[in-house]
Amino acid sequence: MPGQEQDQKKQLAAREALDIIADISSILNTHLSRKQLAACVSLIQRGVNPEALANLIKELRHNYPDEPTSEA
């Protein structure tokens, strides 16, 4: 089915893009999980200002430095 094959290609491309983003994130020591990175990418794709999102993450880390991160 052409539609199903196209969906699989899109999913593979998205997974590969997230792999690259995760690698860059690791190099930059952002300490964001893949799940957190995926959420950030989704928000940015929906029109959230990336700089505002980065500032929010910094502020949350400053105000809640000891909060455990959850992968659940």
mmCIF file of N, CA and C in Angstrom:
data_model
loop_
_atom_site.group_PDB
_atom_site.id
_atom_site.type_symbol
_atom_site.label_atom_id
_atom_site.label_comp_id
_atom_site.label_asym_id
_atom_site.label_seq_id
_atom_site.Cartn_x
_atom_site.Cartn_y
_atom_site.Cartn_z
ATOM 1 N N MET A 1 0.839 -1.177 0.000
ATOM 2 C CA MET A 1 0.000 0.000 0.000
ATOM 3 C C MET A 1 0.887 1.245 0.000
ATOM 4 N N PRO A 2 0.707 2.102 -0.983
ATOM 5 C CA PRO A 2 1.547 3.289 -1.092
ATOM 6 C C PRO A 2 1.406 4.241 0.097
ATOM 7 N N GLY A 3 0.217 4.423 0.598
ATOM 8 C CA GLY A 3 0.004 5.326 1.731
ATOM 9 C C GLY A 3 0.692 4.838 2.986
ATOM 10 N N GLN A 4 0.620 3.539 3.218
ATOM 11 C CA GLN A 4 1.250 2.951 4.400
ATOM 12 C C GLN A 4 2.773 3.041 4.286
ATOM 13 N N GLU A 5 3.289 2.801 3.096
ATOM 14 C CA GLU A 5 4.737 2.886 2.872
ATOM 15 C C GLU A 5 5.224 4.321 3.082
ATOM 16 N N GLN A 6 4.445 5.270 2.634
ATOM 17 C CA GLN A 6 4.800 6.681 2.806
ATOM 18 C C GLN A 6 4.796 7.058 4.290
ATOM 19 N N ASP A 7 3.826 6.559 5.035
ATOM 20 C CA ASP A 7 3.775 6.811 6.478
ATOM 21 C C ASP A 7 5.000 6.228 7.174
ATOM 22 N N GLN A 8 5.403 5.039 6.764
ATOM 23 C CA GLN A 8 6.579 4.409 7.356
ATOM 24 C C GLN A 8 7.837 5.215 7.058
ATOM 25 N N LYS A 9 7.928 5.754 5.845
ATOM 26 C CA LYS A 9 9.080 6.583 5.478
ATOM 27 C C LYS A 9 9.114 7.859 6.309
ATOM 28 N N LYS A 10 7.946 8.447 6.537
ATOM 29 C CA LYS A 10 7.873 9.657 7.363
ATOM 30 C C LYS A 10 8.287 9.361 8.798
ATOM 31 N N GLN A 11 7.834 8.226 9.326
ATOM 32 C CA GLN A 11 8.197 7.839 10.693
ATOM 33 C C GLN A 11 9.698 7.596 10.808
ATOM 34 N N LEU A 12 10.275 6.953 9.814
ATOM 35 C CA LEU A 12 11.708 6.696 9.812
ATOM 36 C C LEU A 12 12.487 8.011 9.745
ATOM 37 N N ALA A 13 12.041 8.926 8.899
ATOM 38 C CA ALA A 13 12.702 10.226 8.783
ATOM 39 C C ALA A 13 12.607 11.000 10.090
ATOM 40 N N ALA A 14 11.458 10.950 10.739
ATOM 41 C CA ALA A 14 11.283 11.641 12.020
ATOM 42 C C ALA A 14 12.179 11.031 13.087
ATOM 43 N N ARG A 15 12.288 9.715 13.098
ATOM 44 C CA ARG A 15 13.142 9.025 14.070
ATOM 45 C C ARG A 15 14.614 9.383 13.834
ATOM 46 N N GLU A 16 15.018 9.427 12.560
ATOM 47 C CA GLU A 16 16.396 9.789 12.228
ATOM 48 C C GLU A 16 16.689 11.236 12.613
ATOM 49 N N ALA A 17 15.723 12.125 12.385
ATOM 50 C CA ALA A 17 15.897 13.529 12.769
ATOM 51 C C ALA A 17 16.041 13.651 14.279
ATOM 52 N N LEU A 18 15.235 12.913 15.025
ATOM 53 C CA LEU A 18 15.326 12.959 16.485
ATOM 54 C C LEU A 18 16.657 12.372 16.962
ATOM 55 N N ASP A 19 17.160 11.360 16.266
ATOM 56 C CA ASP A 19 18.480 10.812 16.606
ATOM 57 C C ASP A 19 19.555 11.888 16.466
ATOM 58 N N ILE A 20 19.489 12.651 15.394
ATOM 59 C CA ILE A 20 20.462 13.721 15.165
ATOM 60 C C ILE A 20 20.318 14.802 16.226
ATOM 61 N N ILE A 21 19.085 15.177 16.525
ATOM 62 C CA ILE A 21 18.839 16.192 17.556
ATOM 63 C C ILE A 21 19.352 15.703 18.906
ATOM 64 N N ALA A 22 19.141 14.437 19.211
ATOM 65 C CA ALA A 22 19.618 13.872 20.479
ATOM 66 C C ALA A 22 21.143 13.878 20.537
ATOM 67 N N ASP A 23 21.794 13.587 19.411
ATOM 68 C CA ASP A 23 23.259 13.636 19.368
ATOM 69 C C ASP A 23 23.765 15.051 19.624
ATOM 70 N N ILE A 24 23.154 16.026 18.978
ATOM 71 C CA ILE A 24 23.541 17.424 19.183
ATOM 72 C C ILE A 24 23.286 17.832 20.625
ATOM 73 N N SER A 25 22.154 17.427 21.156
ATOM 74 C CA SER A 25 21.808 17.731 22.542
ATOM 75 C C SER A 25 22.842 17.162 23.502
ATOM 76 N N SER A 26 23.296 15.956 23.219
ATOM 77 C CA SER A 26 24.310 15.317 24.058
ATOM 78 C C SER A 26 25.636 16.073 23.986
ATOM 79 N N ILE A 27 26.038 16.459 22.790
ATOM 80 C CA ILE A 27 27.278 17.219 22.614
ATOM 81 C C ILE A 27 27.216 18.539 23.373
ATOM 82 N N LEU A 28 26.042 19.163 23.368
ATOM 83 C CA LEU A 28 25.866 20.453 24.041
ATOM 84 C C LEU A 28 25.544 20.316 25.528
ATOM 85 N N ASN A 29 25.479 19.079 26.013
ATOM 86 C CA ASN A 29 25.188 18.820 27.432
ATOM 87 C C ASN A 29 23.907 19.501 27.912
ATOM 88 N N THR A 30 22.836 19.351 27.147
ATOM 89 C CA THR A 30 21.562 19.963 27.539
ATOM 90 C C THR A 30 20.869 19.195 28.655
ATOM 91 N N HIS A 31 21.219 17.932 28.816
ATOM 92 C CA HIS A 31 20.610 17.054 29.821
ATOM 93 C C HIS A 31 19.108 16.892 29.598
ATOM 94 N N LEU A 32 18.693 16.948 28.338
ATOM 95 C CA LEU A 32 17.297 16.689 27.992
ATOM 96 C C LEU A 32 17.183 15.257 27.478
ATOM 97 N N SER A 33 16.149 14.568 27.921
ATOM 98 C CA SER A 33 15.908 13.198 27.449
ATOM 99 C C SER A 33 15.344 13.238 26.029
ATOM 100 N N ARG A 34 15.341 12.086 25.377
ATOM 101 C CA ARG A 34 14.750 12.015 24.028
ATOM 102 C C ARG A 34 13.274 12.416 24.074
ATOM 103 N N LYS A 35 12.599 12.003 25.133
ATOM 104 C CA LYS A 35 11.178 12.344 25.276
ATOM 105 C C LYS A 35 11.012 13.860 25.403
ATOM 106 N N GLN A 36 11.869 14.488 26.188
ATOM 107 C CA GLN A 36 11.811 15.941 26.356
ATOM 108 C C GLN A 36 12.154 16.651 25.050
ATOM 109 N N LEU A 37 13.160 16.147 24.345
ATOM 110 C CA LEU A 37 13.526 16.734 23.057
ATOM 111 C C LEU A 37 12.380 16.610 22.058
ATOM 112 N N ALA A 38 11.731 15.457 22.039
ATOM 113 C CA ALA A 38 10.598 15.255 21.131
ATOM 114 C C ALA A 38 9.474 16.236 21.448
ATOM 115 N N ALA A 39 9.241 16.477 22.730
ATOM 116 C CA ALA A 39 8.207 17.439 23.125
ATOM 117 C C ALA A 39 8.589 18.842 22.670
ATOM 118 N N CYS A 40 9.859 19.202 22.821
ATOM 119 C CA CYS A 40 10.324 20.524 22.388
ATOM 120 C C CYS A 40 10.165 20.686 20.876
ATOM 121 N N VAL A 41 10.564 19.669 20.125
ATOM 122 C CA VAL A 41 10.428 19.714 18.667
ATOM 123 C C VAL A 41 8.963 19.872 18.283
ATOM 124 N N SER A 42 8.098 19.125 18.921
ATOM 125 C CA SER A 42 6.666 19.206 18.634
ATOM 126 C C SER A 42 6.126 20.610 18.907
ATOM 127 N N LEU A 43 6.522 21.181 20.033
ATOM 128 C CA LEU A 43 6.068 22.536 20.370
ATOM 129 C C LEU A 43 6.556 23.550 19.345
ATOM 130 N N ILE A 44 7.815 23.433 18.945
ATOM 131 C CA ILE A 44 8.376 24.366 17.966
ATOM 132 C C ILE A 44 7.670 24.210 16.622
ATOM 133 N N GLN A 45 7.382 22.975 16.220
ATOM 134 C CA GLN A 45 6.671 22.737 14.964
ATOM 135 C C GLN A 45 5.264 23.326 14.994
ATOM 136 N N ARG A 46 4.710 23.463 16.185
ATOM 137 C CA ARG A 46 3.361 24.024 16.331
ATOM 138 C C ARG A 46 3.375 25.537 16.517
ATOM 139 N N GLY A 47 4.575 26.143 16.425
ATOM 140 C CA GLY A 47 4.647 27.594 16.431
ATOM 141 C C GLY A 47 5.188 28.244 17.687
ATOM 142 N N VAL A 48 5.583 27.451 18.681
ATOM 143 C CA VAL A 48 6.149 28.036 19.897
ATOM 144 C C VAL A 48 7.509 28.639 19.552
ATOM 145 N N ASN A 49 7.775 29.814 20.083
ATOM 146 C CA ASN A 49 9.043 30.492 19.854
ATOM 147 C C ASN A 49 10.161 29.683 20.515
ATOM 148 N N PRO A 50 11.175 29.251 19.750
ATOM 149 C CA PRO A 50 12.249 28.430 20.319
ATOM 150 C C PRO A 50 13.020 29.127 21.439
ATOM 151 N N GLU A 51 13.248 30.421 21.294
ATOM 152 C CA GLU A 51 13.973 31.158 22.328
ATOM 153 C C GLU A 51 13.154 31.224 23.614
ATOM 154 N N ALA A 52 11.857 31.436 23.483
ATOM 155 C CA ALA A 52 10.986 31.464 24.662
ATOM 156 C C ALA A 52 10.963 30.091 25.335
ATOM 157 N N LEU A 53 10.947 29.032 24.547
ATOM 158 C CA LEU A 53 10.966 27.675 25.095
ATOM 159 C C LEU A 53 12.276 27.419 25.843
ATOM 160 N N ALA A 54 13.392 27.846 25.263
ATOM 161 C CA ALA A 54 14.692 27.683 25.930
ATOM 162 C C ALA A 54 14.721 28.450 27.247
ATOM 163 N N ASN A 55 14.178 29.662 27.245
ATOM 164 C CA ASN A 55 14.136 30.453 28.476
ATOM 165 C C ASN A 55 13.262 29.788 29.535
ATOM 166 N N LEU A 56 12.159 29.201 29.115
ATOM 167 C CA LEU A 56 11.284 28.490 30.048
ATOM 168 C C LEU A 56 12.009 27.299 30.679
ATOM 169 N N ILE A 57 12.730 26.547 29.869
ATOM 170 C CA ILE A 57 13.479 25.398 30.382
ATOM 171 C C ILE A 57 14.526 25.862 31.391
ATOM 172 N N LYS A 58 15.243 26.940 31.068
ATOM 173 C CA LYS A 58 16.247 27.483 31.999
ATOM 174 C C LYS A 58 15.599 27.908 33.313
ATOM 175 N N GLU A 59 14.466 28.592 33.208
ATOM 176 C CA GLU A 59 13.776 29.066 34.408
ATOM 177 C C GLU A 59 13.278 27.897 35.260
ATOM 178 N N LEU A 60 12.719 26.882 34.628
ATOM 179 C CA LEU A 60 12.257 25.708 35.370
ATOM 180 C C LEU A 60 13.421 25.002 36.061
ATOM 181 N N ARG A 61 14.535 24.895 35.376
ATOM 182 C CA ARG A 61 15.708 24.261 35.987
ATOM 183 C C ARG A 61 16.237 25.083 37.156
ATOM 184 N N HIS A 62 16.159 26.396 37.026
ATOM 185 C CA HIS A 62 16.621 27.273 38.107
ATOM 186 C C HIS A 62 15.698 27.158 39.322
ATOM 187 N N ASN A 63 14.394 27.156 39.089
ATOM 188 C CA ASN A 63 13.418 27.128 40.180
ATOM 189 C C ASN A 63 13.228 25.743 40.794
ATOM 190 N N TYR A 64 13.500 24.701 40.031
ATOM 191 C CA TYR A 64 13.303 23.325 40.504
ATOM 192 C C TYR A 64 14.547 22.478 40.202
ATOM 193 N N PRO A 65 15.691 22.838 40.776
ATOM 194 C CA PRO A 65 16.943 22.156 40.410
ATOM 195 C C PRO A 65 17.041 20.702 40.856
ATOM 196 N N ASP A 66 16.341 20.330 41.908
ATOM 197 C CA ASP A 66 16.483 18.981 42.449
ATOM 198 C C ASP A 66 15.372 18.037 42.022
ATOM 199 N N GLU A 67 14.507 18.467 41.129
ATOM 200 C CA GLU A 67 13.410 17.612 40.688
ATOM 201 C C GLU A 67 13.973 16.447 39.881
ATOM 202 N N PRO A 68 13.598 15.227 40.225
ATOM 203 C CA PRO A 68 14.079 14.078 39.445
ATOM 204 C C PRO A 68 13.434 14.069 38.066
ATOM 205 N N THR A 69 14.193 13.685 37.058
ATOM 206 C CA THR A 69 13.624 13.563 35.719
ATOM 207 C C THR A 69 13.020 12.182 35.579
ATOM 208 N N SER A 70 11.909 12.105 34.882
ATOM 209 C CA SER A 70 11.203 10.843 34.718
ATOM 210 C C SER A 70 11.115 10.511 33.245
ATOM 211 N N GLU A 71 11.391 9.295 32.901
ATOM 212 C CA GLU A 71 11.286 8.826 31.524
ATOM 213 C C GLU A 71 9.937 8.170 31.264
ATOM 214 N N ALA A 72 9.074 8.119 32.247
ATOM 215 C CA ALA A 72 7.787 7.420 32.121
ATOM 216 C C ALA A 72 6.822 8.141 31.242
#
